[in-house]
Coordinates of C-alpha atoms in Angstrom, one line a residue:
M1 CA -0.1 0.0 0.2
Y2 CA 1.3 3.5 -1.0
G3 CA 2.7 5.5 1.9
K4 CA 0.2 8.6 1.4
Q5 CA -2.9 6.0 1.4
L6 CA -1.6 4.4 4.7
E7 CA -1.1 7.7 6.5
L8 CA -4.7 8.9 5.4
I9 CA -6.3 5.6 6.6
K10 CA -4.5 6.1 10.1
S11 CA -5.6 9.7 10.1
A12 CA -9.2 8.9 9.4
K13 CA -9.1 6.0 11.8
L14 CA -8.2 8.6 14.5
G15 CA -11.3 10.8 13.8
C16 CA -10.1 13.2 11.4
R17 CA -13.0 14.3 9.6
E18 CA -11.0 15.8 6.4
S19 CA -9.1 12.2 6.2
E20 CA -12.5 10.7 6.6
N21 CA -14.0 12.4 3.8
A22 CA -10.7 11.9 1.6
L23 CA -10.8 8.1 2.3
A24 CA -14.6 7.9 1.8
A25 CA -14.3 9.2 -1.5
L26 CA -11.2 7.1 -2.5
T27 CA -12.9 3.9 -1.0
A28 CA -16.4 4.4 -2.8
G29 CA -14.2 4.7 -6.2
Q30 CA -12.5 1.5 -5.6
L31 CA -15.3 -0.5 -4.6
R32 CA -17.5 0.9 -7.3
S33 CA -16.0 -1.2 -10.1
Y34 CA -15.6 -4.3 -8.1
I35 CA -19.0 -4.2 -6.8
Y36 CA -20.5 -3.4 -10.7
R37 CA -18.3 -6.5 -12.0
L38 CA -20.3 -8.7 -9.4
T39 CA -23.7 -7.2 -9.9
L40 CA -23.7 -5.5 -13.4
D41 CA -26.6 -3.1 -12.4
E42 CA -25.6 0.4 -12.3
H43 CA -28.4 1.4 -9.6
L44 CA -27.7 -1.5 -7.5
T45 CA -24.1 -0.7 -7.4
Q46 CA -24.6 2.8 -6.5
D47 CA -26.8 1.4 -3.3
L48 CA -24.4 -1.0 -2.4
V49 CA -21.4 1.1 -2.5
Q50 CA -23.0 3.4 -0.3
E51 CA -23.9 0.6 2.4
S52 CA -20.6 -0.7 2.1
C53 CA -19.0 2.5 2.7
V54 CA -21.6 3.1 5.8
I55 CA -20.6 -0.2 7.3
V56 CA -16.7 0.6 6.6
F57 CA -16.5 3.8 8.2
K58 CA -19.0 2.7 11.3
R59 CA -16.5 -0.4 11.8
L60 CA -13.2 1.7 11.0
H61 CA -12.1 2.1 14.7
K62 CA -12.1 -1.8 15.1
L63 CA -9.6 -2.3 12.5
K64 CA -6.1 -3.3 13.9
R65 CA -4.0 -3.3 10.9
P66 CA -4.3 -0.3 8.6
E67 CA -2.4 -1.7 6.0
A68 CA -5.0 -4.4 5.5
F69 CA -7.5 -1.8 5.0
W70 CA -8.4 -2.6 1.1
S71 CA -8.6 -6.6 1.9
W72 CA -10.9 -5.7 4.9
T73 CA -12.9 -3.3 2.9
R74 CA -13.3 -5.6 0.0
R75 CA -14.6 -8.5 2.3
I76 CA -17.2 -6.0 3.6
A77 CA -18.6 -5.4 0.0
T78 CA -18.4 -9.1 -0.5
N79 CA -20.5 -9.6 2.2
V80 CA -22.9 -6.9 1.4
V81 CA -23.3 -8.2 -2.1
R82 CA -24.0 -11.6 -1.0
D83 CA -26.5 -10.5 1.7
H84 CA -28.4 -8.7 -1.1
Y85 CA -28.7 -11.7 -3.4
R86 CA -29.7 -13.8 -0.6
R87 CA -32.4 -11.1 0.1
N88 CA -33.4 -11.0 -3.6
K89 CA -33.2 -14.1 -5.7
D90 CA -34.8 -12.7 -9.0
R91 CA -32.3 -10.7 -11.2
E92 CA -33.0 -8.3 -13.7
A93 CA -32.8 -8.9 -17.8
V94 CA -29.3 -8.8 -19.5
S95 CA -30.8 -6.0 -21.4
D96 CA -31.2 -3.7 -18.6
K97 CA -27.7 -4.5 -17.3
F98 CA -26.0 -3.8 -20.8
E99 CA -27.6 -0.5 -21.0
D100 CA -26.2 0.3 -17.6
L101 CA -22.6 -0.9 -18.8
K102 CA -23.1 1.4 -22.0
D103 CA -23.9 4.6 -19.7
M104 CA -20.8 3.5 -17.6
N105 CA -18.5 3.5 -20.4
S106 CA -19.7 6.8 -22.0
D107 CA -18.5 8.5 -18.9
T108 CA -15.2 6.9 -19.0
H109 CA -13.4 5.2 -21.8
D110 CA -16.0 5.5 -24.7
G111 CA -13.2 5.1 -27.3
L112 CA -13.6 1.4 -26.7
A113 CA -17.2 1.3 -26.7
S114 CA -17.4 3.3 -30.1
V115 CA -14.6 0.7 -31.7
V116 CA -15.9 -2.5 -30.5
A117 CA -19.2 -3.9 -31.9
E118 CA -22.2 -3.4 -29.8
E119 CA -23.0 -7.0 -30.2
W120 CA -19.9 -8.5 -29.2
K121 CA -19.7 -6.3 -26.1
Q122 CA -23.4 -7.3 -25.3
A123 CA -22.3 -11.1 -25.6
V124 CA -19.6 -10.7 -23.3
V125 CA -21.6 -8.9 -20.6
S126 CA -24.5 -11.6 -21.2
A127 CA -22.4 -14.3 -20.6
M128 CA -20.9 -12.7 -17.7
E129 CA -24.4 -12.1 -16.3
D130 CA -25.7 -15.3 -16.8
L131 CA -22.8 -16.8 -14.4
K132 CA -23.9 -17.9 -11.0
P133 CA -23.2 -15.0 -8.6
V134 CA -20.2 -17.0 -6.7
H135 CA -18.7 -17.9 -10.1
R136 CA -18.6 -14.1 -11.1
E137 CA -17.2 -13.4 -7.9
V138 CA -14.5 -15.7 -8.0
L139 CA -13.4 -14.6 -11.5
V140 CA -13.6 -10.8 -10.4
L141 CA -11.6 -11.7 -7.3
R142 CA -8.8 -13.5 -9.2
C143 CA -8.6 -11.8 -12.5
Y144 CA -9.2 -8.2 -11.7
E145 CA -8.4 -7.8 -8.0
Q146 CA -5.4 -10.3 -8.6
L147 CA -5.7 -12.0 -5.5
D148 CA -4.2 -15.3 -5.0
Y149 CA -6.1 -18.5 -3.9
S150 CA -5.3 -18.1 0.0
E151 CA -6.3 -14.6 -0.2
I152 CA -10.0 -15.2 -1.9
A153 CA -10.3 -18.1 0.5
Q154 CA -10.0 -15.6 3.6
Q155 CA -12.1 -13.1 1.6
T156 CA -15.0 -15.6 1.1
N157 CA -14.8 -17.7 4.4
S158 CA -14.0 -20.9 2.5
S159 CA -11.2 -23.2 2.1
E160 CA -8.1 -23.0 -0.5
I161 CA -9.2 -26.0 -2.5
S162 CA -12.9 -25.2 -2.7
V163 CA -11.7 -21.8 -4.0
R164 CA -9.5 -23.5 -6.8
M165 CA -12.4 -25.7 -7.7
R166 CA -14.8 -23.1 -7.8
F167 CA -12.3 -21.0 -10.2
V168 CA -12.2 -24.0 -12.4
R169 CA -16.1 -24.6 -12.8
A170 CA -16.5 -20.8 -13.1
K171 CA -13.9 -20.9 -16.0
R172 CA -15.6 -23.8 -17.5
S173 CA -19.0 -22.1 -17.2
L174 CA -18.1 -18.8 -18.7
A175 CA -16.1 -20.6 -21.8
K176 CA -19.4 -22.6 -22.5
K177 CA -21.6 -19.4 -22.3
L178 CA -19.3 -17.5 -24.6
A179 CA -19.2 -20.2 -27.2
K180 CA -22.8 -20.4 -27.3
R181 CA -23.1 -16.5 -28.2
G182 CA -20.7 -16.8 -31.1
L183 CA -17.1 -16.2 -29.7
G184 CA -15.7 -19.3 -30.3
K185 CA -14.2 -22.0 -27.6
S186 CA -10.9 -20.3 -27.2
S187 CA -12.3 -17.1 -26.3
L188 CA -12.4 -17.2 -22.4
V189 CA -8.9 -15.1 -21.9
I190 CA -10.1 -12.6 -24.4
G191 CA -13.8 -12.5 -22.9
L192 CA -12.3 -12.1 -19.5
A193 CA -9.9 -9.3 -20.5
L194 CA -12.7 -7.5 -22.4
F195 CA -15.0 -7.3 -19.6
G196 CA -12.1 -6.0 -17.3
K197 CA -11.8 -3.3 -19.8
M198 CA -15.3 -2.6 -20.4
T199 CA -15.9 -2.1 -16.5
A200 CA -12.5 -0.5 -15.6
P201 CA -13.1 3.0 -13.8
S202 CA -10.9 4.8 -16.0
V203 CA -8.8 4.7 -19.3
A204 CA -5.8 4.0 -17.1
A205 CA -7.3 1.3 -15.3
A206 CA -8.5 0.0 -18.2
D207 CA -5.1 -0.3 -20.1
G208 CA -3.7 -2.1 -16.8
I209 CA -6.1 -4.8 -17.4
A210 CA -4.0 -8.0 -18.3
V211 CA -5.1 -11.7 -17.9
T212 CA -2.1 -13.9 -17.7
P213 CA -1.5 -17.8 -17.6
A214 CA -0.5 -17.4 -13.9
T215 CA -4.0 -16.1 -13.3
M216 CA -5.8 -18.6 -15.3
N217 CA -3.8 -21.4 -13.9
A218 CA -5.1 -23.9 -16.4
G219 CA -1.9 -25.7 -17.6
V220 CA -1.8 -24.8 -21.3
V221 CA -2.2 -21.1 -21.9
A222 CA -5.6 -20.3 -23.6
T223 CA -4.8 -19.3 -27.3
L224 CA -6.4 -17.4 -29.9
A225 CA -6.3 -20.4 -32.3
G226 CA -9.4 -20.7 -34.3
A227 CA -10.3 -17.3 -33.2
M228 CA -8.6 -15.3 -35.9
C229 CA -10.8 -16.3 -38.3
T230 CA -13.8 -15.4 -36.7
R231 CA -15.3 -12.4 -35.5
T232 CA -13.8 -12.9 -32.3
A233 CA -10.5 -11.5 -34.1
L234 CA -12.4 -8.2 -34.3
I235 CA -12.7 -7.8 -30.7
T236 CA -9.4 -9.0 -30.0
A237 CA -7.5 -6.6 -32.4
V238 CA -9.8 -3.6 -31.6
A239 CA -10.0 -4.0 -27.7
G240 CA -6.3 -4.3 -27.4
V241 CA -6.8 -7.4 -25.3
T242 CA -3.6 -8.1 -23.3
I243 CA -2.5 -11.8 -23.1
A244 CA 0.8 -12.0 -21.2
G245 CA 3.1 -14.6 -21.1
A246 CA 4.4 -16.9 -24.0
A247 CA 1.4 -18.8 -25.8
V248 CA 1.9 -22.8 -26.0
L249 CA -0.3 -24.0 -29.0
K250 CA -1.7 -27.5 -28.4
E251 CA -2.7 -29.4 -31.4
G252 CA -6.1 -30.5 -30.1
P253 CA -8.8 -30.7 -32.6
S254 CA -6.2 -31.4 -35.0
V255 CA -6.2 -35.1 -33.8
L256 CA -9.3 -35.5 -35.9
A257 CA -8.0 -34.6 -39.3
K258 CA -7.4 -38.2 -40.4
D259 CA -9.5 -40.2 -38.0
S260 CA -13.1 -40.2 -37.2
P261 CA -14.1 -39.2 -33.7
H262 CA -15.0 -42.8 -32.9
L263 CA -11.5 -43.6 -34.0
A264 CA -9.5 -40.8 -32.3
S265 CA -11.5 -42.1 -28.8
K266 CA -10.1 -45.4 -29.4
K267 CA -6.6 -44.7 -29.7
A268 CA -6.9 -42.3 -26.7
V269 CA -8.1 -45.1 -24.7
L270 CA -5.3 -47.6 -26.2
A271 CA -2.8 -45.2 -25.1
D272 CA -4.2 -44.6 -21.5
G273 CA -4.0 -48.1 -21.4
A274 CA -0.5 -48.3 -22.2
A275 CA 0.4 -45.9 -19.7
Q276 CA 2.6 -46.6 -16.9
I277 CA -0.1 -45.5 -13.9
Q278 CA 1.7 -45.0 -10.4
H279 CA -1.3 -43.0 -8.8
M280 CA -4.7 -43.3 -9.1
R281 CA -7.6 -41.7 -7.4
S282 CA -11.3 -42.6 -7.6
F283 CA -14.6 -41.4 -6.4
F284 CA -17.5 -43.3 -6.1
Y285 CA -21.2 -42.0 -5.7
Y286 CA -24.0 -44.4 -4.7
P287 CA -27.3 -42.4 -4.6
D288 CA -29.2 -45.5 -3.8
A289 CA -28.6 -48.2 -1.0
D290 CA -29.3 -51.2 -3.4
S291 CA -25.9 -52.7 -4.0
D292 CA -26.8 -53.2 -7.6
S293 CA -27.9 -49.6 -8.1
F294 CA -26.3 -47.0 -10.5
V295 CA -22.9 -45.7 -9.5
C296 CA -21.3 -42.3 -10.5
R297 CA -17.8 -42.4 -10.8
R298 CA -14.8 -40.2 -11.5
M299 CA -11.2 -41.8 -11.8
L300 CA -7.9 -39.7 -12.2
R301 CA -5.0 -41.6 -13.4
K302 CA -1.6 -40.1 -13.4
G303 CA 1.9 -41.6 -14.3
G304 CA 5.1 -39.3 -14.5
A305 CA 3.9 -36.5 -16.9
Y306 CA 1.1 -38.6 -18.2
Y307 CA -2.6 -37.8 -16.7
T308 CA -6.0 -39.0 -17.7
E309 CA -9.5 -38.6 -16.3
W310 CA -12.7 -40.9 -16.6
L311 CA -16.1 -39.4 -15.4
H312 CA -19.2 -41.2 -15.5
N313 CA -22.4 -39.6 -14.6
T314 CA -26.0 -39.5 -15.1
S315 CA -25.6 -38.2 -18.9
G316 CA -22.6 -40.7 -20.2
T317 CA -19.0 -41.7 -20.1
Y318 CA -16.3 -38.8 -20.6
H319 CA -12.7 -39.7 -21.2
Y320 CA -10.1 -36.6 -21.2
D321 CA -7.0 -37.4 -23.0
V322 CA -4.0 -35.2 -22.1
N323 CA -1.9 -35.8 -25.2
S324 CA -4.8 -34.2 -27.6
N325 CA -6.2 -32.2 -25.0
I326 CA -9.6 -33.4 -25.9
V327 CA -12.5 -34.8 -23.8
F328 CA -14.2 -37.9 -25.9
L329 CA -17.9 -38.5 -25.0
N330 CA -18.0 -42.3 -25.5
N331 CA -20.4 -45.0 -26.9
F332 CA -19.0 -47.2 -24.0
N333 CA -18.3 -47.3 -20.3
Y334 CA -14.9 -47.6 -18.8
F335 CA -13.1 -50.9 -19.1
N336 CA -9.7 -52.1 -18.2
R337 CA -7.7 -52.4 -21.3
D338 CA -6.1 -55.9 -20.0
L339 CA -9.8 -56.8 -19.6
S340 CA -9.5 -57.5 -15.9
V341 CA -12.8 -57.2 -14.3
V342 CA -13.6 -53.7 -12.9
R343 CA -13.8 -53.7 -9.4
L344 CA -16.1 -51.6 -7.0
P345 CA -15.1 -50.9 -3.6
T346 CA -18.6 -52.2 -2.2
D347 CA -18.1 -55.4 -3.8
P348 CA -19.1 -58.6 -1.5
P349 CA -15.9 -60.1 0.0
N350 CA -16.7 -63.8 -1.4
M351 CA -17.3 -62.0 -4.9
S352 CA -14.1 -60.2 -4.7
R353 CA -12.0 -63.4 -3.6
F354 CA -13.6 -65.3 -6.6
I355 CA -12.6 -62.8 -9.0
S356 CA -9.0 -62.6 -7.9
E357 CA -8.9 -66.5 -7.8
I358 CA -10.0 -66.8 -11.6
E359 CA -7.6 -63.9 -12.6
G360 CA -4.8 -65.0 -10.5
S361 CA -4.3 -61.8 -8.6
D362 CA -3.1 -61.4 -5.0
G363 CA -6.4 -60.9 -3.7
T364 CA -5.8 -57.9 -1.8
F365 CA -8.5 -55.6 -3.4
T366 CA -9.7 -53.3 -1.0
V367 CA -13.5 -53.6 -0.1
V368 CA -15.2 -51.0 1.9
E369 CA -18.6 -51.2 4.0
R370 CA -20.9 -48.3 2.3
G371 CA -23.6 -46.8 4.1
D372 CA -27.4 -46.0 3.2
D373 CA -28.4 -43.9 0.4
D374 CA -26.0 -41.2 -1.0
T375 CA -22.9 -42.8 -0.1
V376 CA -19.6 -41.4 -1.4
I377 CA -16.3 -43.4 -1.4
V378 CA -13.0 -42.0 -2.4
M379 CA -9.9 -44.6 -2.8
E380 CA -6.3 -43.3 -3.2
R381 CA -4.1 -45.6 -4.7
G382 CA -0.5 -45.0 -4.6
P383 CA 2.7 -46.7 -3.7
D384 CA 1.5 -47.1 -0.2
G385 CA -1.5 -49.0 -1.2
I386 CA -4.9 -48.2 -1.2
E387 CA -6.5 -45.5 1.4
P388 CA -10.4 -45.6 1.3
Y389 CA -12.5 -42.8 2.9
V390 CA -16.6 -42.8 3.2
F391 CA -18.9 -40.5 3.9
E392 CA -22.6 -39.6 3.0
H393 CA -23.5 -36.5 1.1
P394 CA -27.2 -36.1 -0.7
N395 CA -26.0 -33.6 -3.1
S396 CA -22.8 -35.0 -4.3
M397 CA -23.4 -34.9 -8.1
Q398 CA -23.5 -31.3 -7.8
E399 CA -20.1 -31.2 -5.9
D400 CA -16.8 -30.5 -7.3
Y401 CA -15.5 -34.1 -6.9
F402 CA -17.7 -35.4 -9.7
K403 CA -16.9 -32.7 -12.1
G404 CA -14.3 -33.2 -14.5
T405 CA -11.1 -31.0 -13.8
W406 CA -9.5 -31.1 -17.5
P407 CA -8.7 -27.6 -18.7
V408 CA -11.3 -25.3 -19.2
H409 CA -10.0 -25.1 -23.2
S410 CA -10.2 -28.5 -23.8
E411 CA -12.0 -29.6 -26.9
V412 CA -15.0 -31.7 -26.2
I413 CA -15.8 -34.2 -28.9
D414 CA -19.1 -36.3 -29.0
A415 CA -17.6 -39.7 -30.4
R416 CA -21.1 -41.6 -29.9
D417 CA -22.7 -42.9 -32.9
H418 CA -26.3 -42.3 -33.9
L419 CA -27.7 -45.2 -31.4
H420 CA -26.1 -43.8 -28.3
R421 CA -26.7 -40.3 -28.8
K422 CA -30.2 -40.8 -28.8
G423 CA -29.7 -42.2 -25.1
W424 CA -31.5 -45.5 -25.4
C425 CA -32.7 -48.2 -27.9
T426 CA -34.6 -51.0 -28.9
F427 CA -33.5 -54.5 -29.4
Q428 CA -34.5 -57.7 -31.0
I429 CA -33.4 -61.2 -30.2
T430 CA -33.7 -64.2 -32.5
G431 CA -32.4 -67.5 -32.5
H432 CA -32.7 -71.1 -30.9
W433 CA -31.4 -72.5 -27.6
N434 CA -31.0 -76.4 -26.9
G435 CA -33.6 -77.1 -29.7
M436 CA -36.0 -74.3 -28.8
N437 CA -37.0 -71.4 -31.2
V438 CA -36.5 -68.2 -29.1
S439 CA -37.4 -64.5 -30.3
G440 CA -37.8 -61.3 -28.0
E441 CA -37.3 -57.6 -27.9
G442 CA -36.8 -55.1 -25.4
R443 CA -35.7 -51.4 -24.6
M444 CA -32.4 -50.5 -23.0
P445 CA -31.4 -47.0 -21.9
F446 CA -27.9 -46.1 -22.3
V447 CA -27.6 -43.5 -19.5
Q448 CA -29.4 -42.8 -16.1
Q449 CA -31.1 -39.8 -17.0
Q450 CA -33.0 -41.8 -19.6
L451 CA -34.0 -44.4 -17.1
E452 CA -37.5 -42.8 -15.9
Q453 CA -38.8 -41.9 -19.5
N454 CA -37.4 -45.2 -21.4
E455 CA -37.2 -47.6 -18.5
P456 CA -35.4 -51.2 -19.4
A457 CA -38.0 -53.7 -20.7
F458 CA -37.0 -57.2 -21.7
F459 CA -39.2 -59.8 -23.3
L460 CA -38.2 -63.4 -24.4
R461 CA -40.2 -66.1 -25.3
S462 CA -40.8 -69.7 -26.7
D463 CA -43.8 -72.2 -27.0
D464 CA -43.2 -73.1 -23.4
W465 CA -42.4 -70.2 -21.5
I466 CA -42.1 -66.1 -21.4
L467 CA -39.4 -64.3 -19.7
T468 CA -40.4 -60.9 -18.8
Q469 CA -38.9 -57.7 -16.9
H470 CA -39.8 -54.2 -16.4
S471 CA -37.4 -51.8 -14.3
G472 CA -38.9 -51.5 -11.0
S473 CA -41.3 -54.2 -11.3
G474 CA -39.1 -57.3 -11.1
S475 CA -38.6 -60.0 -13.4
Q476 CA -40.6 -63.2 -14.0
V477 CA -41.2 -66.5 -15.8
V478 CA -44.6 -67.3 -17.2
L479 CA -45.1 -70.9 -18.1
N480 CA -47.7 -72.1 -20.9
T481 CA -49.7 -73.4 -17.7
G482 CA -50.4 -70.3 -16.7
E483 CA -48.0 -70.2 -13.8
T484 CA -46.3 -66.9 -13.1
L485 CA -42.8 -67.5 -11.2
N486 CA -40.5 -64.9 -9.5
A487 CA -37.2 -64.9 -11.4
G488 CA -35.3 -63.4 -8.8
Q489 CA -32.8 -61.8 -11.0
S490 CA -32.1 -59.3 -13.9
F491 CA -32.3 -60.5 -17.2
F492 CA -30.2 -57.7 -18.3
D493 CA -27.0 -58.9 -16.3
Q494 CA -26.6 -61.3 -19.5
I495 CA -26.7 -58.5 -22.0
G496 CA -25.5 -55.3 -20.3
Q497 CA -26.9 -52.6 -18.3
P498 CA -25.2 -49.5 -19.5
W499 CA -27.3 -47.1 -17.5
K500 CA -25.6 -48.0 -14.1
G501 CA -22.0 -47.2 -15.2
L502 CA -20.4 -50.7 -15.9
H503 CA -19.5 -51.9 -19.4
C504 CA -21.2 -55.2 -20.3
V505 CA -18.0 -57.2 -20.4
D506 CA -17.8 -56.6 -16.4
V507 CA -21.5 -56.7 -15.9
I508 CA -21.8 -60.5 -17.5
R509 CA -18.4 -61.4 -15.5
R510 CA -19.5 -59.8 -12.3
A511 CA -22.8 -61.7 -12.3
A512 CA -21.2 -64.9 -12.9
A513 CA -18.9 -64.2 -9.9
R514 CA -21.6 -63.3 -7.8
R515 CA -22.9 -67.0 -8.3
Q516 CA -19.2 -68.5 -8.4
M517 CA -19.5 -69.4 -12.0
P518 CA -15.9 -69.6 -13.4
F519 CA -15.3 -67.4 -16.6
E520 CA -12.5 -66.6 -19.0
H521 CA -12.2 -64.1 -21.8
V522 CA -10.5 -64.0 -25.3
L523 CA -9.9 -60.7 -27.2
S524 CA -9.7 -60.4 -30.9
D525 CA -6.7 -59.3 -32.7
N526 CA -7.5 -56.1 -33.5
G527 CA -8.9 -55.3 -30.2
D528 CA -12.6 -54.4 -30.9
K529 CA -14.2 -57.6 -29.6
A530 CA -13.9 -59.5 -26.7
W531 CA -15.5 -63.2 -26.2
I532 CA -16.8 -63.9 -22.5
D533 CA -17.1 -67.7 -21.6
V534 CA -19.1 -68.5 -18.3
Y535 CA -19.4 -72.1 -17.3
S536 CA -21.8 -74.4 -15.5
S537 CA -21.1 -78.3 -14.8
L538 CA -23.2 -79.0 -17.9
Y539 CA -22.9 -75.9 -20.4
R540 CA -20.5 -72.9 -21.5
V541 CA -22.2 -69.8 -22.7
R542 CA -19.8 -67.5 -24.8
Y543 CA -21.1 -64.0 -25.2
A544 CA -19.6 -61.8 -28.4
V545 CA -18.9 -58.0 -27.2
R546 CA -18.4 -55.1 -29.3
L547 CA -16.1 -53.4 -26.9
W548 CA -16.2 -50.0 -28.4
D549 CA -20.2 -50.1 -28.6
D550 CA -20.4 -51.7 -25.2
L551 CA -22.8 -54.0 -26.9
V552 CA -23.6 -57.7 -26.6
E553 CA -24.1 -58.7 -30.4
S554 CA -24.6 -62.8 -29.7
I555 CA -24.8 -65.6 -26.7
E556 CA -23.9 -69.1 -27.8
L557 CA -24.7 -72.2 -25.9
F558 CA -22.2 -75.2 -26.0
A559 CA -22.1 -78.8 -24.2
R560 CA -19.3 -79.1 -21.6
D561 CA -19.4 -83.0 -22.1
G562 CA -18.3 -84.8 -25.4
D563 CA -17.1 -82.7 -28.4
G564 CA -18.5 -79.4 -26.8
S565 CA -20.9 -79.3 -29.6
K566 CA -22.7 -76.0 -30.1
L567 CA -26.4 -76.2 -28.9
G568 CA -27.7 -72.6 -29.6
E569 CA -27.3 -69.1 -30.5
L570 CA -29.4 -66.0 -30.1
R571 CA -28.4 -63.0 -32.1
I572 CA -29.3 -59.2 -30.9
S573 CA -29.9 -56.4 -33.3
Y574 CA -30.1 -52.8 -32.0
S575 CA -32.2 -50.0 -33.2
A576 CA -32.6 -46.4 -32.5
T577 CA -36.3 -46.5 -33.9
E578 CA -39.2 -47.2 -31.7
N579 CA -40.3 -50.6 -32.1
E580 CA -43.7 -51.8 -31.1
L581 CA -42.8 -53.9 -27.9
D582 CA -45.0 -56.6 -26.8
E583 CA -45.8 -54.9 -23.2
F584 CA -46.6 -58.0 -21.4
E585 CA -48.0 -57.1 -18.1
V586 CA -45.2 -57.8 -15.3
S587 CA -47.2 -59.0 -12.5
N588 CA -46.1 -59.0 -8.7
N589 CA -48.4 -61.8 -7.6
Y590 CA -45.9 -64.6 -7.8
S591 CA -47.1 -68.0 -7.3
E592 CA -46.0 -69.8 -3.8
Y593 CA -44.0 -72.3 -6.2
D594 CA -40.5 -71.5 -5.0
M595 CA -38.2 -70.9 -8.2
A596 CA -35.2 -69.5 -6.6
G597 CA -33.5 -72.8 -6.8
K598 CA -33.9 -73.3 -10.5
L599 CA -32.9 -69.7 -11.1
E600 CA -29.8 -69.5 -9.2
E601 CA -28.0 -69.6 -12.5
P602 CA -28.2 -67.0 -15.3
W603 CA -31.5 -67.0 -17.3
T604 CA -29.0 -68.3 -20.2
F605 CA -28.0 -71.5 -18.2
W606 CA -31.6 -72.0 -16.9
L607 CA -33.1 -71.8 -20.5
A608 CA -30.9 -74.7 -21.6
S609 CA -31.7 -77.0 -18.4
Q610 CA -35.6 -76.1 -19.3
A611 CA -35.0 -77.4 -23.0
S612 CA -33.3 -80.5 -21.9
N613 CA -36.0 -81.5 -19.6

């Protein structure tokens, strides 16, 4: 702090009327641009500046360290703004705030206002106004007040890690809003710098606005690549936006120059699987106490300079590839590239031990006892082993630990095919099974957010029985005698349950492990397909899986004795169009006949046994 300002503050603190008046004018001027950037409302800014100044001078005698005056003043102003938003949740239209901004600029540095196109100024202001107040607040404190994270934490009564994550989310949110308004995906730094200049209290202050790589703290510096051939370049050139530091250009989207998004995503996953990972942190969220329910999962993998991230939430599975700086939205859920079974920390111990025995691993996988609904489990795997941490939080999906932390300027590529982009599909099953002709159809959601509108449905029939299942209504077998039996299992555990967050290669093998049924896999030469074999005492069932689509395309039945002859095959075809499903009534009025003993095996094995009787 300058010596004259410090003397002025000390004098005002002692009660000098002249010093108080001078300090009041200086304080109001400093707070005006800060509060305006938070509110984007000129009239409201005047009121909140006045309210803040009243509080400042009412409490000035309590200030112990005059050199901390400005941070103390800013903290008071921050609380005043927050209190206002708590009292008044409704915000005014963007157009009104933009008019305020034009009026404000006309009094300060109208040279900028006259040069930069009004529509692009409005786009920047509109995007900033559309941010959550807490996101706008952290951007203002970091980019314009030039506070470090510890200072912002003190200013906002938050932890430093919370501030860092809030800043990441604020940048990501603003970048998305700017892109929607036509400013390009690489315009975050430009937009922040332009907004800072437009809201600066003077021409001199506007000239001093600079957004540096250190301020953004996003790894690779945000670049102007792609922007110079768009109208964003007009803003950059005319507004004189300052981007300090050396710009390192990453060839992100160019990875798609010769590859389709699907192929580029596949290459990224293969590179991930080949990396030497020394450290891994995984977050699991179980909104439902049911052990077989949906799980939201985020996984960070590090090895030296290599870093990758996977996120599965209610809308899909995302994979961040550090080499291309691209986030892929994929057809498939995560699977281990060596095709070892994906484990969950809540797996029953006997199931986990059985998988370890099958795979020949050391059997030391950590099993965590989960709580009720809304359980969060954090697993840290490093050189010293695995450290689990368990807690309950009902709004975990909204927390930072279930948000992607990839750089805000990463390109997001939708690598899904038309089937998966729809979010759900229908399927047809045809074939024969141990001498019986079998046909069926069903509906399968790919993501959790489609579950309510397009719930899973499964219908499979022969001359002697019907297998039917509706989500939430259980599964059952209806015999030709009219008898209805409780199946006691999900029929989808033989073809996949993508909405729950696991790849079908893992759903099938985990279902076998729960029943202590041996299994093994074979991978095709090109790595696109896997065959999963599951064994009972009499039969071997083989599932052909398209790995990059997360779909089972066929199920085959073989005898275990003699020459192992093929006894049946079911083909499964998938469609993005609505098919007329046989909406067979799923009844909860099961007969007293105990079917549990006969359906302990998966339905694929039970059908083979029924056909042989």
